[in-house]
Coordinates of C-alpha atoms in Angstrom, one line a residue:
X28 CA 92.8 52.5 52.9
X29 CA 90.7 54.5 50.3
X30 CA 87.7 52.6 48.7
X31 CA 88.8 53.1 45.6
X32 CA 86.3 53.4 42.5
X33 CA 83.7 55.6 44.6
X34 CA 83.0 58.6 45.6
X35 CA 80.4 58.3 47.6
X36 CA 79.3 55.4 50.8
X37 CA 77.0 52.4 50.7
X38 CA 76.2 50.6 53.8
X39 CA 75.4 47.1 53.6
X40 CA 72.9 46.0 56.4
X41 CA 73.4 42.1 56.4
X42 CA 72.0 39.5 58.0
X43 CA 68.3 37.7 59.1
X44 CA 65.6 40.1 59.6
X45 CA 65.5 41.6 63.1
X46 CA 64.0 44.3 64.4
X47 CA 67.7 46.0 65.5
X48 CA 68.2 45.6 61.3
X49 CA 65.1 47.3 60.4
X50 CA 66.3 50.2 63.3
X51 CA 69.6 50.6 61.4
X52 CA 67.7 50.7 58.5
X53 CA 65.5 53.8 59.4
X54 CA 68.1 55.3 61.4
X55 CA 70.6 55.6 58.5
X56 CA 67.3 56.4 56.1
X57 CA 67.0 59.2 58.6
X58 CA 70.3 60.8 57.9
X59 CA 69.6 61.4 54.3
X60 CA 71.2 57.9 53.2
X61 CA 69.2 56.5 49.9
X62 CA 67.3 53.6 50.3
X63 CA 68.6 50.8 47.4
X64 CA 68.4 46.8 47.3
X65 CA 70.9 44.4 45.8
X66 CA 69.1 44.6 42.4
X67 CA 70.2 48.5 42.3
X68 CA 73.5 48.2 42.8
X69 CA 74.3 48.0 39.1
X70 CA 73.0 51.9 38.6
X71 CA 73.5 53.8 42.1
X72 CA 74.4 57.2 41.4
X73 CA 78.2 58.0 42.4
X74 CA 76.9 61.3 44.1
X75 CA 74.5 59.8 46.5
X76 CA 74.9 57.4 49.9
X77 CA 73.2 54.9 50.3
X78 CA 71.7 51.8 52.7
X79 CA 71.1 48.0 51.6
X80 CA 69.6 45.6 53.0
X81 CA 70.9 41.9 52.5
X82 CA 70.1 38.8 53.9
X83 CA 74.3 37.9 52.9
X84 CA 74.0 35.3 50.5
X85 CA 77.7 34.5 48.9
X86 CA 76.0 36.1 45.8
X87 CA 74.9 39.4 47.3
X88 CA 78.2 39.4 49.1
X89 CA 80.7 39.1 46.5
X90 CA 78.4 41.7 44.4
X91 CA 78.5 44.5 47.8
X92 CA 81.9 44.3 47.7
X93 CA 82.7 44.6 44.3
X94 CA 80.7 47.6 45.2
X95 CA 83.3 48.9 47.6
X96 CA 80.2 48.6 50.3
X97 CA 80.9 48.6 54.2
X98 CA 79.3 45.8 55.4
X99 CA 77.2 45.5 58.9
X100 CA 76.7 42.3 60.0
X101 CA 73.3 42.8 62.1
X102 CA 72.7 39.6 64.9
X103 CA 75.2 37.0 66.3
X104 CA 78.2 36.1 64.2
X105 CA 77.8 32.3 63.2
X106 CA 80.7 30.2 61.4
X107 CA 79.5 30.7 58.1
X108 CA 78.7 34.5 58.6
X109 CA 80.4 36.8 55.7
X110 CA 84.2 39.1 56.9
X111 CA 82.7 42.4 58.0
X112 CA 83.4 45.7 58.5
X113 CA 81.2 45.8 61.7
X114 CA 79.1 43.4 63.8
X115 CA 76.1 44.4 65.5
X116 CA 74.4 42.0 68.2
X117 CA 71.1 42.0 68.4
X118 CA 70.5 42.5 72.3
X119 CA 73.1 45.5 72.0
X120 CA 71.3 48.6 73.6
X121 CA 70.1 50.6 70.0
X122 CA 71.4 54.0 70.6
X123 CA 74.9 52.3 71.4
X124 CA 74.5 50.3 68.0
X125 CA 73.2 53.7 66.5
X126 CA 76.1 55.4 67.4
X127 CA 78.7 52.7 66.1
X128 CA 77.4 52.7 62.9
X129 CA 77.8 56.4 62.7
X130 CA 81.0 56.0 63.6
X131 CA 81.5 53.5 61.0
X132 CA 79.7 55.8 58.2
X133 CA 82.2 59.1 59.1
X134 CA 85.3 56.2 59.0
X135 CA 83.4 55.3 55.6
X136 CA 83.0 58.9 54.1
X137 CA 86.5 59.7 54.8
X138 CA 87.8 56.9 52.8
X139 CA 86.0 57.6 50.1
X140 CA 88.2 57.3 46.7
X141 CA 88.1 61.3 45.6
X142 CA 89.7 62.1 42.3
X143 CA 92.3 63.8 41.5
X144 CA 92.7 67.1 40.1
X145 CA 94.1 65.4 36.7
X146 CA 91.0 62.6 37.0
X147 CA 88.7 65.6 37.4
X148 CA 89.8 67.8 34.8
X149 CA 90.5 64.9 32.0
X150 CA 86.5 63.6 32.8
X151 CA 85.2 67.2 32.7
X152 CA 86.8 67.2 28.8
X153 CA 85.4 63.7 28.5
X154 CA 82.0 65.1 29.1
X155 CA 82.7 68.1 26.8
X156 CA 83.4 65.8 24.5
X157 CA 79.6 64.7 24.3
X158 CA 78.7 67.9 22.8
X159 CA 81.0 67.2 19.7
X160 CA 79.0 67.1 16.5
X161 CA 81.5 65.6 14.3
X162 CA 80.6 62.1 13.2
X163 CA 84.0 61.3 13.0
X164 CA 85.5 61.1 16.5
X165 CA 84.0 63.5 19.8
X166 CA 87.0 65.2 21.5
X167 CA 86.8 67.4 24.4
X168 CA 89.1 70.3 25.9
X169 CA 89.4 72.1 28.9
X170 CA 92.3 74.8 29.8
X171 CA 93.0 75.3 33.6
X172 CA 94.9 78.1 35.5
X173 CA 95.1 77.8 39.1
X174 CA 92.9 74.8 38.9
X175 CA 90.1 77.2 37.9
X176 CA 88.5 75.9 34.5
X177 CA 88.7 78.8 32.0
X178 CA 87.5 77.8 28.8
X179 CA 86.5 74.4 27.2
X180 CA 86.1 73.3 23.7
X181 CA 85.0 70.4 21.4
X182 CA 85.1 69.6 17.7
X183 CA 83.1 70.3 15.8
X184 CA 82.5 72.7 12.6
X185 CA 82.8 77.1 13.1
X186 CA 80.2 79.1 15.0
X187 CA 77.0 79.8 13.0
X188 CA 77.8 77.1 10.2
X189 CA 75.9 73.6 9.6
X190 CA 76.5 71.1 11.9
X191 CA 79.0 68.3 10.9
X192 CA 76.6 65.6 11.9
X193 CA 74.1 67.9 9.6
X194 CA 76.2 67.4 7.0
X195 CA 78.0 70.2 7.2
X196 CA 81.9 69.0 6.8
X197 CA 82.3 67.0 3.3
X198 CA 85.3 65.1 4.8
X199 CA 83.5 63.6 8.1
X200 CA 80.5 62.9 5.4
X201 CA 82.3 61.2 2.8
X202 CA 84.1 58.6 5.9
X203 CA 87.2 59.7 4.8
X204 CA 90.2 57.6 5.4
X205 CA 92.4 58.5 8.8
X206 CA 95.1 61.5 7.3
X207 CA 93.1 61.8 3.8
X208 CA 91.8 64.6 2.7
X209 CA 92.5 67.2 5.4
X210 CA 92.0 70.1 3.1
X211 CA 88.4 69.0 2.5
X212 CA 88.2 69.0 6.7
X213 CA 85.9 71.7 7.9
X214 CA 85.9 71.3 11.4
X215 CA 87.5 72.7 14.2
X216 CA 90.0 70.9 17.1
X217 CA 88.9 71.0 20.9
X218 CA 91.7 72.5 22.0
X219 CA 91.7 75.1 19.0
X220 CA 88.0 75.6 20.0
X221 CA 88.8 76.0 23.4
X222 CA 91.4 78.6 22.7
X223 CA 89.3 80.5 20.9
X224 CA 86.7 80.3 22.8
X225 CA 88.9 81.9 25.4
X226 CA 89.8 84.5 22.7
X227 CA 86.2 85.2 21.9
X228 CA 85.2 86.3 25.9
X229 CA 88.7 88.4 26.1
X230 CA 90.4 85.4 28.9
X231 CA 93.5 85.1 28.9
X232 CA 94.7 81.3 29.1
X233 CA 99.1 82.4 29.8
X234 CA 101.0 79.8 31.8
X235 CA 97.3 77.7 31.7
X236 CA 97.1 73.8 31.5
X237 CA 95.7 72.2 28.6
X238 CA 93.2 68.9 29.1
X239 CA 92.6 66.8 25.8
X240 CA 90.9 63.8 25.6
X241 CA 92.9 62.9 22.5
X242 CA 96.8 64.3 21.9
X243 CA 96.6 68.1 20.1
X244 CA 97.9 67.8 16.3
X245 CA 100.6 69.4 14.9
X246 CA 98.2 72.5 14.0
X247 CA 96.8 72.7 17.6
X248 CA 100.1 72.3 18.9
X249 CA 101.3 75.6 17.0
X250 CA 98.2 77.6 18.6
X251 CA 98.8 75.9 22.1
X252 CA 102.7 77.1 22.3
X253 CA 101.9 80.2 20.9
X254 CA 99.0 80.9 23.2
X255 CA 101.0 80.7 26.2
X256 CA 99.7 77.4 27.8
X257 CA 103.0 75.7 29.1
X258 CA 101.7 71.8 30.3
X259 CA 98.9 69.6 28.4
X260 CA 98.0 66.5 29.5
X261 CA 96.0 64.4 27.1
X262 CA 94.2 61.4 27.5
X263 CA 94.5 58.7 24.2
X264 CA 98.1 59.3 22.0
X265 CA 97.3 60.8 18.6
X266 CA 99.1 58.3 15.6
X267 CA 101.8 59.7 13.7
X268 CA 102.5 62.3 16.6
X269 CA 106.6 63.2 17.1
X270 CA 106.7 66.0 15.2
X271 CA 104.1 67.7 18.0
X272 CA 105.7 66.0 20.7
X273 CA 108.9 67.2 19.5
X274 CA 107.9 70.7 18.9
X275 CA 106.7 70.5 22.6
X276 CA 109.7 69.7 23.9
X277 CA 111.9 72.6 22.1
X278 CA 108.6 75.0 23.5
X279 CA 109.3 74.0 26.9
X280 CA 105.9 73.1 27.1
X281 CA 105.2 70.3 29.4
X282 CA 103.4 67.0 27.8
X283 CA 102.1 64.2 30.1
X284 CA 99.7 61.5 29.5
X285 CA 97.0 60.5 31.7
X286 CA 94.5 57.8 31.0
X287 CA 91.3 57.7 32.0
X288 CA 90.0 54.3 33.2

């Protein structure tokens, strides 16, 4: 069973202090495992694996597992000793205790909860999003062929002119009312950015997939059939949007939602 919600191992030394429990300690220190406490656990990078050591309160426990941690109980199990993953006596010869929780790590990395191509994608447009400069709302875009990414985009005002977070588009500016004054609208879509921007280096995006953060609008939906890309999968539903979804459908372009958690 995966461990879902990371990508990445942390092994939970539990129990007293020992001298076996500071040997796992360096031994998986050794191996290039990060060194964290309890108190970390809130922040641990989701790249990185790491060692803690905990002395197994019901506290630390719960928080470990909520964590997704594989826990090693180190010393003799006792009635009130926390469910774990693996138990280590402390008279068992070291390099066999060594070796089991290897064994336990490789069981642990190849568990781990990888995303999928669509979780990958979707939160590689979610970051694109971040470089939006509209004040309004930050959308992100990325078109895939072959799962190779081959353009992104965000919104954002045209190439060369004033920022909209500068001041630059007089609808974002004014806090315009959601479907007012779209003529007065001087920014550009993600995905119409990320068309363009495809256009602009001479890539062709043909039979591509689309990734949106947010459902294209009927204008983006126009340059999306007419570009060639035949699936986009958005994340959050755009209000108001049948008459895209509809021109979708008559495109043969697929249109699938998946939402980020």
């Amino acid at each position: 069973m995966q461990r879902q919600g990371r990508s990445s191992v942390i092994i939970a030394l539990v129990g007293s202090k020992s001298r076996m429990k500071s040997e796992l300690h360096q031994h998986l220190a050794s191996k290039s495992f990060y060194e964290a406490s309890v108190s970390d656990l809130v922040a641990l990078d989701q790249d990185k694996n790491y060692v803690v050591v905990a002395f197994g309160s019901d506290g630390e426990i719960q928080l470990l597992r909520q964590k997704h941690s594989l826990l090693v109980w180190v010393g003799e199990p006792v009635s009130d000793s926390p469910q774990c993953d693996l138990v280590v006596a402390l008279d068992e010869p070291e390099e066999q205790a060594k070796e089991r929780v290897n064994q336990a790590v490789l069981r642990g990395l190849s568990q781990q909860g990888r995303p999928n191509w669509d979780e990958y994608f979707m939160k590689i447009a979610q970051v694109a999003s971040m470089r939006s400069n509209c004040i309004k709302r930050k959308v992100g875009a990325v078109i895939v062929r072959d799962r190779r990414i081959v353009s992104t985009g965000y919104n954002g005002t045209p190439r060369g002119t004033k920022n909209c977070n500068e001041g630059g588009c007089p609808r974002c500016n004014s806090l315009a009312s959601s479907g007012t004054k779209l003529e007065e609208c001087l920014c550009s879509h993600a995905e119409e950015n990320s068309i363009t921007q495809a256009a602009y280096h001479g890539t062709s995006v043909k039979d591509g997939t689309l990734y949106t953060t947010f459902a294209p609008c009927l204008m983006c939906t126009k340059m999306i059939i007419n570009s060639g890309i035949v699936e986009v999968v958005f994340n959050l539903d755009y209000p108001l949007n049948d008459i895209s979804f509809n021109l979708f459908e008559q495109a043969d372009v697929l249109v699938r939602q998946h939402r980020l958690q």
